[in-house]
Coordinates of C-alpha atoms and ligand atoms in Angstrom, one line a residue:
Chain A
M2 CA -0.2 0.0 -0.1
S3 CA 1.4 3.4 -0.7
E4 CA 0.2 6.8 -2.1
I5 CA -0.6 8.1 -5.3
F6 CA 0.0 11.6 -6.3
V7 CA -2.2 14.0 -8.8
V8 CA -0.8 17.2 -9.8
V9 CA -3.3 19.6 -9.8
E10 CA -3.5 21.7 -12.8
H11 CA -5.2 25.2 -12.5
R12 CA -5.5 28.3 -14.4
N13 CA -6.9 31.8 -13.6
G14 CA -8.4 30.4 -10.4
E15 CA -10.2 27.3 -12.3
I16 CA -9.4 24.0 -12.1
R17 CA -8.4 22.4 -15.3
E18 CA -10.5 19.5 -16.9
I19 CA -7.3 17.2 -17.2
T20 CA -7.3 17.1 -13.3
Y21 CA -10.6 15.6 -12.7
Q22 CA -9.8 13.2 -15.5
L23 CA -6.5 12.1 -13.5
L24 CA -8.6 12.2 -10.1
W25 CA -11.1 9.6 -11.9
K26 CA -7.9 7.3 -12.9
A27 CA -5.9 7.7 -9.6
D28 CA -9.4 6.8 -7.5
E29 CA -9.8 3.7 -9.7
L30 CA -6.0 2.5 -9.2
C31 CA -6.2 3.3 -5.5
R32 CA -9.2 0.9 -5.1
K33 CA -7.9 -1.8 -7.4
G34 CA -4.2 -1.6 -5.4
S35 CA -5.6 -0.5 -2.0
H36 CA -3.2 2.9 -2.4
T37 CA -4.4 6.2 -1.3
L38 CA -5.1 9.2 -3.1
T39 CA -3.3 12.6 -2.4
A40 CA -3.9 15.6 -4.7
V41 CA -1.0 17.8 -4.7
V42 CA -2.1 21.9 -5.2
L43 CA 0.5 24.6 -5.7
C44 CA -1.2 27.6 -5.9
G45 CA -1.3 31.4 -4.7
E46 CA -3.0 32.6 -1.4
K47 CA -6.6 31.8 -0.8
E48 CA -7.8 29.9 -3.9
N49 CA -11.4 28.8 -3.8
F50 CA -11.1 25.8 -5.6
I51 CA -9.7 23.4 -3.1
S52 CA -13.6 22.5 -2.1
E53 CA -14.0 21.2 -5.7
I54 CA -11.3 18.6 -5.4
N55 CA -11.2 17.5 -1.8
D56 CA -14.2 15.2 -2.0
R57 CA -12.2 13.3 -4.8
A58 CA -9.0 12.8 -2.9
D59 CA -8.0 11.3 0.5
R60 CA -6.1 14.4 1.3
V61 CA -4.9 17.5 -0.2
I62 CA -1.2 18.6 0.0
L63 CA -1.5 22.3 -0.5
F64 CA 1.4 24.8 -1.3
E65 CA 0.3 28.3 -0.9
D66 CA 2.7 31.0 -2.2
E67 CA 2.1 33.9 -4.6
R68 CA 5.3 32.9 -6.5
I69 CA 3.5 29.8 -7.6
K70 CA 0.1 31.7 -8.1
N71 CA 0.6 31.1 -11.9
F72 CA 2.5 28.2 -13.0
N73 CA 6.1 28.3 -12.8
G74 CA 7.9 25.0 -14.2
D75 CA 11.1 25.8 -12.1
L76 CA 9.4 26.3 -8.8
Y77 CA 6.9 23.4 -9.6
K78 CA 10.2 21.0 -10.0
E79 CA 11.6 22.1 -6.8
L80 CA 8.6 21.7 -4.5
L81 CA 7.3 18.3 -6.4
V82 CA 10.7 16.8 -6.3
R83 CA 11.2 17.5 -2.5
L84 CA 7.4 16.0 -1.7
I85 CA 8.1 13.3 -4.0
Q86 CA 11.4 12.6 -2.2
E87 CA 9.8 12.7 1.1
H88 CA 6.6 10.6 0.4
K89 CA 7.7 8.2 -2.1
P90 CA 4.4 7.9 -4.0
I91 CA 4.5 4.8 -5.9
L92 CA 2.8 6.6 -8.6
T93 CA 2.5 10.3 -9.7
L94 CA 0.1 11.3 -12.2
I95 CA 0.5 14.7 -14.3
G96 CA -1.4 15.9 -17.3
H97 CA 0.3 15.9 -20.7
T98 CA -0.7 19.6 -21.4
P99 CA 1.8 22.2 -22.3
W100 CA 2.5 22.7 -18.6
G101 CA 2.9 18.8 -17.7
M102 CA 5.4 18.6 -20.4
D103 CA 7.3 21.5 -19.2
Y104 CA 7.9 20.0 -15.9
A105 CA 7.5 16.1 -15.7
P106 CA 10.6 15.3 -17.3
S107 CA 12.5 17.3 -15.1
I108 CA 11.3 15.5 -12.3
S109 CA 12.1 12.4 -13.9
I110 CA 15.7 13.4 -14.0
K111 CA 15.8 14.7 -10.8
T112 CA 14.3 11.9 -8.7
G113 CA 15.3 9.1 -11.1
Y114 CA 12.1 7.8 -11.3
P115 CA 11.1 6.6 -14.6
L116 CA 8.3 8.4 -16.8
A117 CA 5.9 7.5 -19.9
T118 CA 4.4 10.4 -21.4
D119 CA 1.2 11.0 -23.0
C120 CA -0.4 7.9 -21.9
V121 CA -3.7 6.7 -22.7
D122 CA -4.3 4.2 -20.4
V123 CA -2.7 3.0 -16.9
I124 CA -3.1 -0.3 -15.3
F125 CA -0.9 -2.0 -12.3
E126 CA 0.4 -5.7 -12.7
N127 CA 2.4 -7.1 -9.8
G128 CA 2.8 -3.9 -8.4
R129 CA 4.2 -1.9 -11.2
P130 CA 2.5 0.3 -13.5
K131 CA 2.1 -0.4 -17.4
V132 CA 0.8 2.2 -20.0
V133 CA -0.8 2.2 -23.3
R134 CA 0.4 5.0 -25.6
Q135 CA -0.6 5.9 -29.2
I136 CA 2.1 6.3 -31.7
Y137 CA 2.8 6.7 -35.4
A138 CA -0.1 9.4 -35.3
G139 CA -2.3 7.2 -33.7
K140 CA -1.9 4.1 -36.4
I141 CA -0.4 1.9 -33.8
F142 CA -0.9 1.3 -30.0
S143 CA 1.9 0.6 -27.7
R144 CA 2.0 -1.1 -24.5
V145 CA 5.0 0.3 -22.4
A146 CA 6.5 -1.0 -19.4
F147 CA 8.9 0.6 -16.6
K148 CA 12.3 -0.6 -15.3
D149 CA 11.9 -1.4 -11.7
S150 CA 11.8 1.7 -9.3
E151 CA 10.3 3.1 -5.8
G152 CA 8.2 5.3 -7.7
Y153 CA 6.8 6.0 -11.4
L154 CA 5.8 9.1 -13.3
I155 CA 3.0 9.0 -15.9
T156 CA 1.8 12.1 -18.1
V157 CA -1.8 11.5 -19.2
R158 CA -3.5 12.5 -22.5
S159 CA -6.2 15.0 -21.9
G160 CA -9.6 13.3 -22.8
A161 CA -8.3 9.8 -22.0
F162 CA -10.5 9.5 -18.8
S163 CA -13.8 10.5 -17.4
I164 CA -14.0 13.9 -15.4
D165 CA -16.5 12.3 -13.5
K166 CA -16.5 11.9 -9.8
A167 CA -16.0 8.2 -9.1
G168 CA -15.2 7.1 -5.2
E169 CA -16.1 9.3 -2.1
H170 CA -13.6 10.9 -0.5
K171 CA -12.8 13.3 2.5
G172 CA -9.7 14.9 1.5
E173 CA -8.2 16.4 4.5
V174 CA -6.2 19.4 3.5
I175 CA -2.6 19.5 4.8
K176 CA -1.0 22.8 4.4
K177 CA 3.2 22.7 3.7
D178 CA 5.3 25.4 4.2
I179 CA 7.4 26.5 1.4
P180 CA 11.1 25.9 2.1
P181 CA 13.1 28.6 2.7
D182 CA 15.7 27.9 0.6
L183 CA 13.5 27.7 -2.5
P184 CA 15.5 28.9 -5.4
T185 CA 14.5 31.9 -7.5
A186 CA 13.3 30.9 -10.9
R187 CA 15.2 31.2 -14.1
R188 CA 12.1 32.0 -15.8
E189 CA 9.2 34.3 -14.6
F190 CA 5.4 34.8 -15.9
V191 CA 4.7 37.9 -17.6
A192 CA 1.2 37.5 -18.8
F193 CA -1.5 35.3 -20.5
E194 CA -2.4 36.7 -24.3
D195 CA -5.2 35.4 -26.2
A196 CA -4.0 34.9 -29.6
G197 CA -6.9 32.7 -31.0
A198 CA -9.6 35.9 -31.3
G199 CA -10.6 37.0 -34.7
A200 CA -12.8 37.9 -37.3
I201 CA -14.7 34.8 -37.3
D202 CA -16.3 32.8 -34.4
I203 CA -16.1 28.7 -35.4
T204 CA -17.6 27.9 -32.0
Q205 CA -21.2 29.2 -33.2
A206 CA -21.4 27.4 -36.5
D207 CA -24.1 24.8 -37.4
L208 CA -21.9 23.5 -40.2
L209 CA -18.2 23.7 -40.2
V210 CA -16.0 22.4 -43.7
S211 CA -12.8 22.1 -42.0
I212 CA -9.5 21.5 -44.0
G213 CA -6.1 20.0 -43.0
R214 CA -2.8 19.4 -44.5
G215 CA -4.1 17.4 -47.1
V216 CA -5.6 20.3 -49.3
G217 CA -1.7 20.5 -50.2
E218 CA -1.0 24.3 -50.8
A219 CA -2.4 27.7 -50.0
D220 CA -3.8 28.3 -53.8
K221 CA -6.5 25.4 -52.8
V222 CA -7.6 27.3 -49.9
P223 CA -10.2 29.5 -51.6
A224 CA -12.1 26.6 -53.6
M225 CA -12.6 25.2 -50.1
Q226 CA -13.8 28.5 -48.8
E227 CA -16.1 28.7 -51.8
L228 CA -17.6 25.3 -50.8
A229 CA -18.3 26.1 -47.2
N230 CA -20.1 29.4 -48.8
L231 CA -22.0 27.2 -51.0
M232 CA -23.1 24.8 -48.2
G233 CA -23.7 27.5 -45.6
G234 CA -21.2 26.7 -43.6
V235 CA -17.9 28.4 -42.0
L236 CA -14.5 27.2 -42.9
S237 CA -12.4 26.0 -40.1
C238 CA -9.0 24.1 -40.1
S239 CA -6.2 21.8 -38.5
R240 CA -3.3 23.2 -37.2
P241 CA -1.0 23.0 -40.2
V242 CA -2.7 25.0 -42.1
V243 CA -2.1 27.9 -39.5
D244 CA 1.4 27.0 -39.2
K245 CA 1.6 27.7 -43.0
N246 CA -0.1 30.9 -43.0
W247 CA -2.8 29.3 -45.5
L248 CA -5.7 30.8 -42.7
P249 CA -5.4 32.6 -39.6
K250 CA -5.3 31.5 -36.3
Y251 CA -9.0 32.0 -35.4
H252 CA -10.0 29.1 -37.9
Q253 CA -8.1 26.5 -36.1
V254 CA -9.8 23.6 -34.1
G255 CA -8.1 21.4 -31.6
T256 CA -6.3 21.8 -28.2
S257 CA -4.5 24.9 -29.1
G258 CA -7.4 26.1 -31.2
K259 CA -11.1 26.3 -30.5
S260 CA -13.5 23.3 -29.2
V261 CA -16.4 23.5 -31.5
K262 CA -19.9 21.9 -31.4
P263 CA -21.2 22.3 -35.0
K264 CA -24.4 19.9 -35.6
V265 CA -22.2 18.9 -38.4
Y266 CA -18.5 18.6 -39.0
L267 CA -17.2 17.9 -42.5
A268 CA -13.5 17.3 -42.3
F269 CA -11.2 17.3 -45.8
G270 CA -8.0 15.9 -45.4
I271 CA -7.5 15.6 -41.6
S272 CA -5.8 12.8 -40.3
G273 CA -7.4 12.8 -36.8
A274 CA -4.4 13.5 -34.4
F275 CA -5.5 13.7 -30.9
Q276 CA -5.2 17.3 -30.3
H277 CA -7.5 18.0 -33.3
V278 CA -10.1 15.4 -32.3
A279 CA -10.1 16.7 -28.8
G280 CA -11.7 19.8 -30.6
I281 CA -14.4 18.3 -32.0
S282 CA -15.9 15.9 -29.1
G283 CA -19.0 18.4 -28.9
A284 CA -20.0 17.9 -33.0
G285 CA -23.2 16.2 -33.4
C286 CA -22.2 14.6 -36.5
V287 CA -18.5 13.9 -38.0
I288 CA -18.0 13.4 -41.7
A289 CA -14.5 12.6 -42.7
V290 CA -13.1 12.6 -46.4
N291 CA -9.5 11.3 -46.7
K292 CA -7.6 9.4 -49.0
D293 CA -5.9 6.9 -46.1
K294 CA -8.5 4.4 -45.1
K295 CA -6.6 3.8 -42.2
A296 CA -6.3 7.8 -41.0
P297 CA -7.2 7.7 -37.3
I298 CA -10.2 10.4 -37.9
F299 CA -12.1 7.4 -39.4
R300 CA -12.1 5.9 -35.8
V301 CA -14.1 9.2 -34.2
A302 CA -16.2 9.8 -37.6
D303 CA -19.7 8.9 -38.0
F304 CA -19.4 8.6 -41.7
G305 CA -16.4 8.2 -43.7
V306 CA -15.3 9.0 -47.2
V307 CA -12.1 7.3 -48.6
D308 CA -11.3 9.7 -51.7
D309 CA -9.6 12.5 -53.0
L310 CA -10.9 15.3 -51.0
F311 CA -11.1 17.9 -54.1
K312 CA -13.1 15.3 -56.0
V313 CA -15.9 15.1 -53.3
A314 CA -15.5 18.9 -53.1
E315 CA -16.3 19.4 -56.8
A316 CA -19.0 17.1 -56.6
L317 CA -20.6 18.9 -53.8
K318 CA -20.3 22.0 -55.4
A319 CA -21.9 20.8 -58.7
K320 CA -24.7 19.5 -56.6
L321 CA -25.2 23.0 -55.0
A322 CA -24.7 25.2 -57.7
Chain B
M131 CA 25.4 33.6 -29.8
E132 CA 26.1 30.2 -29.9
I133 CA 23.2 27.8 -30.8
I134 CA 22.8 23.9 -31.0
V135 CA 19.8 22.4 -32.4
C136 CA 18.6 18.7 -31.9
V137 CA 17.2 16.9 -35.0
K138 CA 15.6 13.5 -35.6
R139 CA 15.0 11.8 -38.8
V140 CA 11.1 10.1 -38.6
P141 CA 9.3 7.7 -41.0
L142 CA 6.3 9.2 -42.8
T143 CA 3.6 7.3 -42.1
Q144 CA 0.7 8.8 -43.8
E145 CA -1.1 6.7 -46.6
V146 CA 0.6 3.8 -45.5
D147 CA -0.5 0.5 -43.9
L148 CA 1.9 0.3 -41.2
E149 CA 2.8 -3.1 -40.4
I150 CA 4.2 -4.5 -36.8
N151 CA 7.3 -6.6 -37.1
P152 CA 7.0 -10.2 -35.7
Q153 CA 8.6 -9.4 -32.3
K154 CA 5.9 -6.9 -31.9
T155 CA 8.5 -4.2 -30.8
D156 CA 8.6 -1.9 -33.6
I157 CA 6.9 -1.3 -37.0
R158 CA 8.3 -2.9 -40.4
R159 CA 10.4 0.1 -41.6
D160 CA 11.7 -1.4 -45.2
M161 CA 9.1 0.3 -47.2
L162 CA 9.1 3.5 -45.4
A163 CA 10.1 7.0 -46.7
Y164 CA 12.1 9.2 -44.0
S165 CA 11.9 12.7 -43.4
I166 CA 12.9 15.5 -40.7
N167 CA 10.6 15.5 -37.8
E168 CA 8.3 18.4 -38.5
W169 CA 8.9 19.9 -35.2
D170 CA 12.6 20.0 -35.6
N171 CA 12.5 21.7 -39.0
Y172 CA 10.8 24.7 -37.5
A173 CA 13.8 24.5 -34.4
V174 CA 16.3 24.7 -37.2
E175 CA 14.7 27.5 -38.8
E176 CA 14.5 29.4 -35.5
A177 CA 18.1 28.8 -34.8
I178 CA 19.2 30.0 -38.3
V179 CA 16.9 33.4 -37.7
L180 CA 18.6 33.6 -34.2
K181 CA 21.8 33.4 -35.7
E182 CA 21.0 36.0 -38.6
K183 CA 20.1 38.4 -35.9
H184 CA 22.8 37.9 -33.1
G185 CA 25.6 36.4 -35.2
G186 CA 27.4 33.1 -34.1
N187 CA 26.9 29.7 -35.0
V188 CA 24.6 26.9 -35.4
V189 CA 25.4 23.4 -34.8
A190 CA 22.9 20.8 -35.6
V191 CA 23.0 17.3 -33.7
T192 CA 21.5 14.1 -34.2
V193 CA 22.0 10.6 -32.7
G194 CA 21.3 7.9 -35.2
T195 CA 22.7 5.8 -38.0
E196 CA 24.7 7.2 -41.3
E197 CA 21.1 7.1 -42.8
D198 CA 20.3 9.8 -40.4
E199 CA 22.9 12.0 -41.4
E200 CA 20.1 13.1 -44.2
V201 CA 18.5 15.4 -41.7
L202 CA 21.8 16.9 -40.7
R203 CA 22.8 17.8 -44.3
R204 CA 19.4 19.5 -44.8
S205 CA 19.9 21.4 -41.6
L206 CA 23.3 22.5 -43.1
A207 CA 21.7 23.3 -46.0
M208 CA 19.2 25.5 -44.4
G209 CA 22.2 27.6 -42.9
A210 CA 23.6 25.3 -39.9
D211 CA 27.3 25.9 -39.7
K212 CA 28.4 22.3 -38.4
A213 CA 26.7 19.0 -37.7
I214 CA 27.6 16.1 -35.3
R215 CA 26.1 12.7 -35.6
V216 CA 26.4 10.4 -32.6
D217 CA 26.4 6.8 -33.7
P218 CA 24.5 4.9 -30.7
G219 CA 26.3 1.4 -32.2
N220 CA 23.8 -1.3 -31.7
L221 CA 22.2 0.3 -28.6
L222 CA 18.5 1.6 -28.9
P223 CA 18.1 4.0 -26.1
D224 CA 14.9 5.6 -25.2
S225 CA 13.9 9.0 -24.9
F226 CA 16.0 9.3 -21.5
G227 CA 19.1 7.5 -23.3
I228 CA 18.9 9.9 -26.1
A229 CA 18.7 13.1 -23.8
K230 CA 21.7 11.6 -21.8
I231 CA 23.7 11.3 -24.9
L232 CA 22.8 14.7 -26.3
A233 CA 23.8 16.1 -22.8
Q234 CA 27.1 14.4 -23.0
V235 CA 28.0 16.0 -26.4
I236 CA 26.5 19.3 -25.8
R237 CA 28.2 19.9 -22.2
G238 CA 31.4 20.1 -24.3
M239 CA 30.6 22.8 -26.6
P240 CA 29.7 26.3 -26.1
H241 CA 26.2 27.2 -25.8
D242 CA 23.7 30.1 -25.3
V243 CA 20.7 28.5 -26.9
V244 CA 19.6 24.9 -27.3
L245 CA 16.8 24.3 -29.3
T246 CA 14.9 20.9 -29.7
G247 CA 11.6 20.6 -31.3
V248 CA 8.3 20.1 -29.1
Q249 CA 8.0 16.2 -29.9
A250 CA 8.9 13.8 -32.6
D251 CA 6.3 12.9 -35.3
D252 CA 7.0 9.0 -34.6
L253 CA 6.6 8.5 -30.7
N254 CA 5.2 12.1 -29.7
E255 CA 6.6 11.8 -26.3
G256 CA 7.8 15.2 -25.9
S257 CA 10.4 14.4 -23.3
V258 CA 13.8 14.9 -24.6
G259 CA 13.8 18.4 -24.7
T260 CA 13.1 19.2 -21.1
M261 CA 15.0 16.0 -19.8
L262 CA 17.8 17.4 -21.7
A263 CA 17.7 20.9 -19.9
E264 CA 17.6 19.4 -16.7
L265 CA 20.6 17.2 -17.4
L266 CA 22.5 20.7 -18.7
D267 CA 21.1 22.4 -15.5
L268 CA 19.6 25.0 -18.1
A269 CA 16.4 27.0 -18.0
H270 CA 14.3 25.9 -20.5
A271 CA 10.3 26.3 -22.1
A272 CA 8.3 23.8 -23.6
V273 CA 5.8 24.5 -26.6
V274 CA 7.7 27.8 -27.8
T275 CA 6.0 29.8 -30.3
G276 CA 8.0 32.8 -29.9
V277 CA 11.5 34.1 -28.9
T278 CA 13.1 37.4 -28.8
A279 CA 16.7 37.5 -27.0
E280 CA 18.1 40.9 -25.6
G281 CA 21.2 40.3 -23.6
E282 CA 21.2 37.9 -20.9
E283 CA 17.7 37.3 -21.1
A284 CA 15.0 36.2 -23.8
T285 CA 11.2 37.0 -24.0
V286 CA 9.4 33.6 -24.9
R287 CA 6.1 32.9 -25.9
V288 CA 4.6 29.6 -24.6
E289 CA 1.3 28.2 -26.3
L290 CA -1.3 26.8 -24.0
E291 CA -4.7 25.6 -24.6
G292 CA -7.4 27.3 -26.6
G293 CA -5.2 29.9 -28.2
V294 CA -3.8 31.2 -24.9
E295 CA -0.3 32.1 -25.1
E296 CA 1.9 32.6 -21.9
V297 CA 4.7 35.4 -22.3
S298 CA 7.6 34.9 -20.0
R299 CA 11.1 36.1 -19.4
I300 CA 14.0 33.4 -19.2
K301 CA 17.4 33.7 -18.3
L302 CA 20.1 32.6 -21.0
P303 CA 21.7 30.3 -21.8
A304 CA 18.2 28.2 -22.0
L305 CA 16.6 25.3 -23.6
L306 CA 13.5 25.8 -26.0
C307 CA 11.4 23.2 -27.2
I308 CA 10.1 24.5 -30.3
Q309 CA 6.6 24.3 -31.6
T310 CA 5.3 24.4 -35.2
G311 CA 4.1 27.3 -36.8
I312 CA 6.8 29.4 -35.0
N313 CA 8.3 30.8 -38.2
E314 CA 8.4 29.9 -42.1
P315 CA 10.8 27.4 -42.4
R316 CA 13.0 27.8 -45.6
Y317 CA 13.0 25.9 -48.6
V318 CA 16.0 23.5 -49.1
S319 CA 16.9 22.4 -52.5
I320 CA 19.1 19.6 -54.0
M321 CA 21.3 22.1 -54.9
G322 CA 21.6 23.4 -51.5
I323 CA 22.0 20.3 -50.2
R324 CA 24.5 19.5 -52.4
K325 CA 26.5 22.7 -51.8
A326 CA 26.3 21.9 -48.1
A327 CA 28.2 19.0 -48.5
K328 CA 31.2 20.6 -48.2
K329 CA 30.4 21.8 -44.2
E330 CA 31.9 20.1 -41.3
L331 CA 30.0 16.9 -40.6
N332 CA 31.6 15.1 -37.4
V333 CA 30.6 11.5 -36.1
V334 CA 31.0 10.8 -32.7
K335 CA 31.1 7.0 -31.2
I336 CA 29.0 6.6 -28.2
E337 CA 31.6 4.6 -26.8
D338 CA 33.9 8.0 -26.6
L339 CA 31.4 9.9 -24.5
S340 CA 32.2 8.3 -21.1
L341 CA 28.7 7.0 -20.7
S342 CA 28.4 3.9 -18.6
R343 CA 25.8 1.1 -19.7
N344 CA 23.9 1.9 -16.6
D345 CA 23.6 5.5 -17.6
L346 CA 21.8 4.5 -20.9
S347 CA 19.7 1.7 -19.6
P348 CA 16.1 2.3 -20.6
M349 CA 13.8 3.6 -18.3
T350 CA 10.8 2.3 -20.3
T351 CA 10.5 -0.3 -22.7
V352 CA 8.2 -1.2 -25.4
E353 CA 6.5 -4.6 -24.5
E354 CA 3.9 -5.0 -27.2
L355 CA 2.7 -3.0 -30.4
F356 CA -1.0 -3.8 -31.5
L357 CA -2.9 -2.3 -34.1
P358 CA -5.8 0.1 -32.8
P359 CA -8.8 -1.9 -31.5
E360 CA -11.6 -2.5 -34.2
T361 CA -14.3 0.2 -32.8
E362 CA -17.3 0.7 -34.6
G363 CA -16.0 3.9 -36.0
A364 CA -17.3 5.5 -39.5
Q365 CA -20.0 3.8 -41.6
F366 CA -18.2 4.3 -45.1
L367 CA -20.3 6.1 -47.8
E368 CA -19.5 4.3 -51.1
G369 CA -19.8 5.2 -54.7
D370 CA -18.5 8.0 -57.2
P371 CA -18.0 11.4 -56.0
A372 CA -21.3 12.5 -57.2
T373 CA -23.2 9.6 -55.3
V374 CA -21.2 10.5 -52.2
A375 CA -21.8 14.1 -52.3
E376 CA -25.8 13.3 -52.6
E377 CA -25.4 11.2 -49.3
I378 CA -23.6 14.0 -47.4
L379 CA -26.3 16.7 -48.7
R380 CA -28.9 14.1 -47.2
I381 CA -26.9 13.9 -43.7
L382 CA -26.7 17.4 -43.3
K383 CA -30.6 17.9 -44.0
E384 CA -31.3 15.0 -41.6
K385 CA -28.9 16.5 -39.0
G386 CA -31.1 19.8 -39.3
V387 CA -28.3 21.8 -40.9
K388 CA -30.3 24.9 -42.5
K389 CA -28.9 26.4 -45.8
Ligands
FAD147 C1 1.2 20.9 -28.1 C2 0.3 20.5 -29.6 C3 -0.7 21.1 -29.9 C4 -1.6 21.0 -30.9 N1 -2.6 21.4 -31.2 C5 -3.4 21.4 -32.2 C6 -4.8 22.0 -32.5 O1 -5.3 22.7 -31.6 N2 -5.1 21.5 -33.9 C7 -4.8 20.8 -34.6 O2 -5.4 20.3 -35.6 N3 -3.4 20.1 -34.4 C8 -2.8 20.4 -33.4 N4 -1.4 19.9 -33.2 C9 -1.0 19.0 -34.3 C10 -1.4 17.6 -34.4 O3 -0.5 17.1 -33.4 C11 -1.2 17.2 -35.8 O4 0.2 17.4 -36.2 C12 -2.3 18.0 -36.9 O5 -3.5 17.9 -36.3 C13 -2.0 17.4 -38.0 O6 -3.1 18.2 -39.0 P1 -3.7 17.4 -40.5 O7 -4.6 16.3 -40.0 O8 -4.3 18.5 -41.2 O9 -2.4 17.0 -41.2 P2 -1.7 15.4 -41.4 O10 -1.8 14.9 -40.2 O11 -0.5 15.6 -42.2 O12 -3.0 14.9 -42.1 C14 -3.2 15.3 -43.4 C15 -4.3 14.1 -44.0 O13 -4.8 14.6 -45.2 C16 -4.9 13.3 -46.2 N5 -4.7 13.8 -47.4 C17 -3.7 14.2 -48.1 N6 -3.9 14.4 -49.4 C18 -5.5 14.2 -49.6 C19 -6.0 14.3 -50.6 N7 -6.1 14.8 -51.8 N8 -7.7 14.1 -50.3 C20 -8.1 13.4 -49.1 N9 -7.1 13.4 -48.1 C21 -5.8 13.9 -48.3 C22 -3.7 12.3 -45.5 O14 -4.1 10.9 -46.0 C23 -3.6 12.7 -44.1 O15 -4.7 11.7 -43.2 C24 -1.1 20.0 -31.9 C25 0.5 19.4 -31.7 C26 1.0 19.9 -30.1 C27 2.2 19.1 -29.9

């Protein structure tokens, strides 16, 4: 019997959804393995969100300090490494988010605990965790084992687990002092900026005609815009389309773009990376057009068309003209 | 400014039916084409942009076989001054091992900025960069979409979820994991690669890095690769494009999408 740690992710006074997913999985692992669940919170003074997690963990370890009001990778690392060395939790679960990606590998190096990242499932076998990961853009799954260790670190893909509350817990809140010798951070937070706002709001559309890298070149974008207009829809896209400056950022669907909830999402030449499909979980119906019948998007789509996207687009235009 | 950029060659897996090897530990690679990891391409461009602005040198590093030198030559053609390949021999290091090897090489070289991609296309672990930062005791930032260096510091933009960016100040030397879209990677021509053949490309053997077996023993091992479980998945619309288009329009109507 040991402890499972969940590191709580929050921003601007709100718990991030990934935290609930980590707690849900940790609860399941705790019940199966008779471990206890500890949520670790690093935050500024007097945050209100503790009440939203303490009924999901057996205890909440709380570090409160204005220096960690906003995420700081250097200070998270320092505080978590010391806490892990003190408690020796069998498992520490962290979100595979931009922040989790920032400090989980550092903690692994500092503690010597092995790390597996971007995991979509976690089980225990003979007291040791094993994980499932998706590789090669989701075309292959991989079961990964760890070398023997006192404790293990796992970052979890967002959306892999439920956000529901599973077991009942009475989280006792334990306040921890910030060690006086906490070093100064080498990186300091300045501000959050919204880079995603713009002229068009893709989150309100009933029909999104969405294009991916499969459109091939900037010159092909106007024809797809025309199709969206003819269909009475709004044009959206995957990330590479924005990276290549074919469309502005406010068209982008996905974790680093927008989450959308159209009645129909019509995807042309999008492979279905998890960062993309995470943004369309609210769509009523997904229709995907892709040349590759093994493209992972077909695993989440309701309807699929295996064909050249331009042929289908032209045929649609012909019907609507 | 002394800049080091770490790059990896990855297989292209789109429109390919991937097969798993009989041992179930890797995919069958014999039929695959390769290219530079997408994220690393942006990292190389960012290195060149920084050099053009601040002067100095760019060194591209990879851990891999002779075939992987292709991505180093490409980096040299883009404007890197020098390249290093670490030959791992018959070792198959995991991301932890790769970070250790890179750290050992970079430790002996001047560096103000070390760049990696956020993740690699193939295994999407996203951990080599920040592990390397820790091993080199460098300040770091993950998922970087903007860098402005001034003196001993840099302002970096880190991409978070939902279009939000986090602006922060970081002390140099630092390691930055570069996200796609940060710049527009320059075009590399065959001629350019040919010309870059004159540039220095050194090969370092793993035995010469004074790393022990223990240093390189993997933290994780692949137990088994398997194909995604057959879920219900999409219902496929069959027929010629006109039939498919008809069907799509019918679905739109059924789902209440008004024109
Ligand atoms: C931190 C982070 C955040 C990210 N955030 C996002 C995000 O918010 N949104 C996002 O989309 N991605 C995001 N990504 C990137 C994501 O991992 C993928 O790289 C990206 O989604 C791939 O986009 P794509 O499907 O358009 O391109 P690809 O994966 O290149 O797929 C193109 C598809 O088009 C098909 N195709 C090609 N030609 C044709 C044709 N003529 N007809 C039909 N089909 C064709 C191919 O078969 C392929 O399946 C993020 C990545 C990271 C690391």
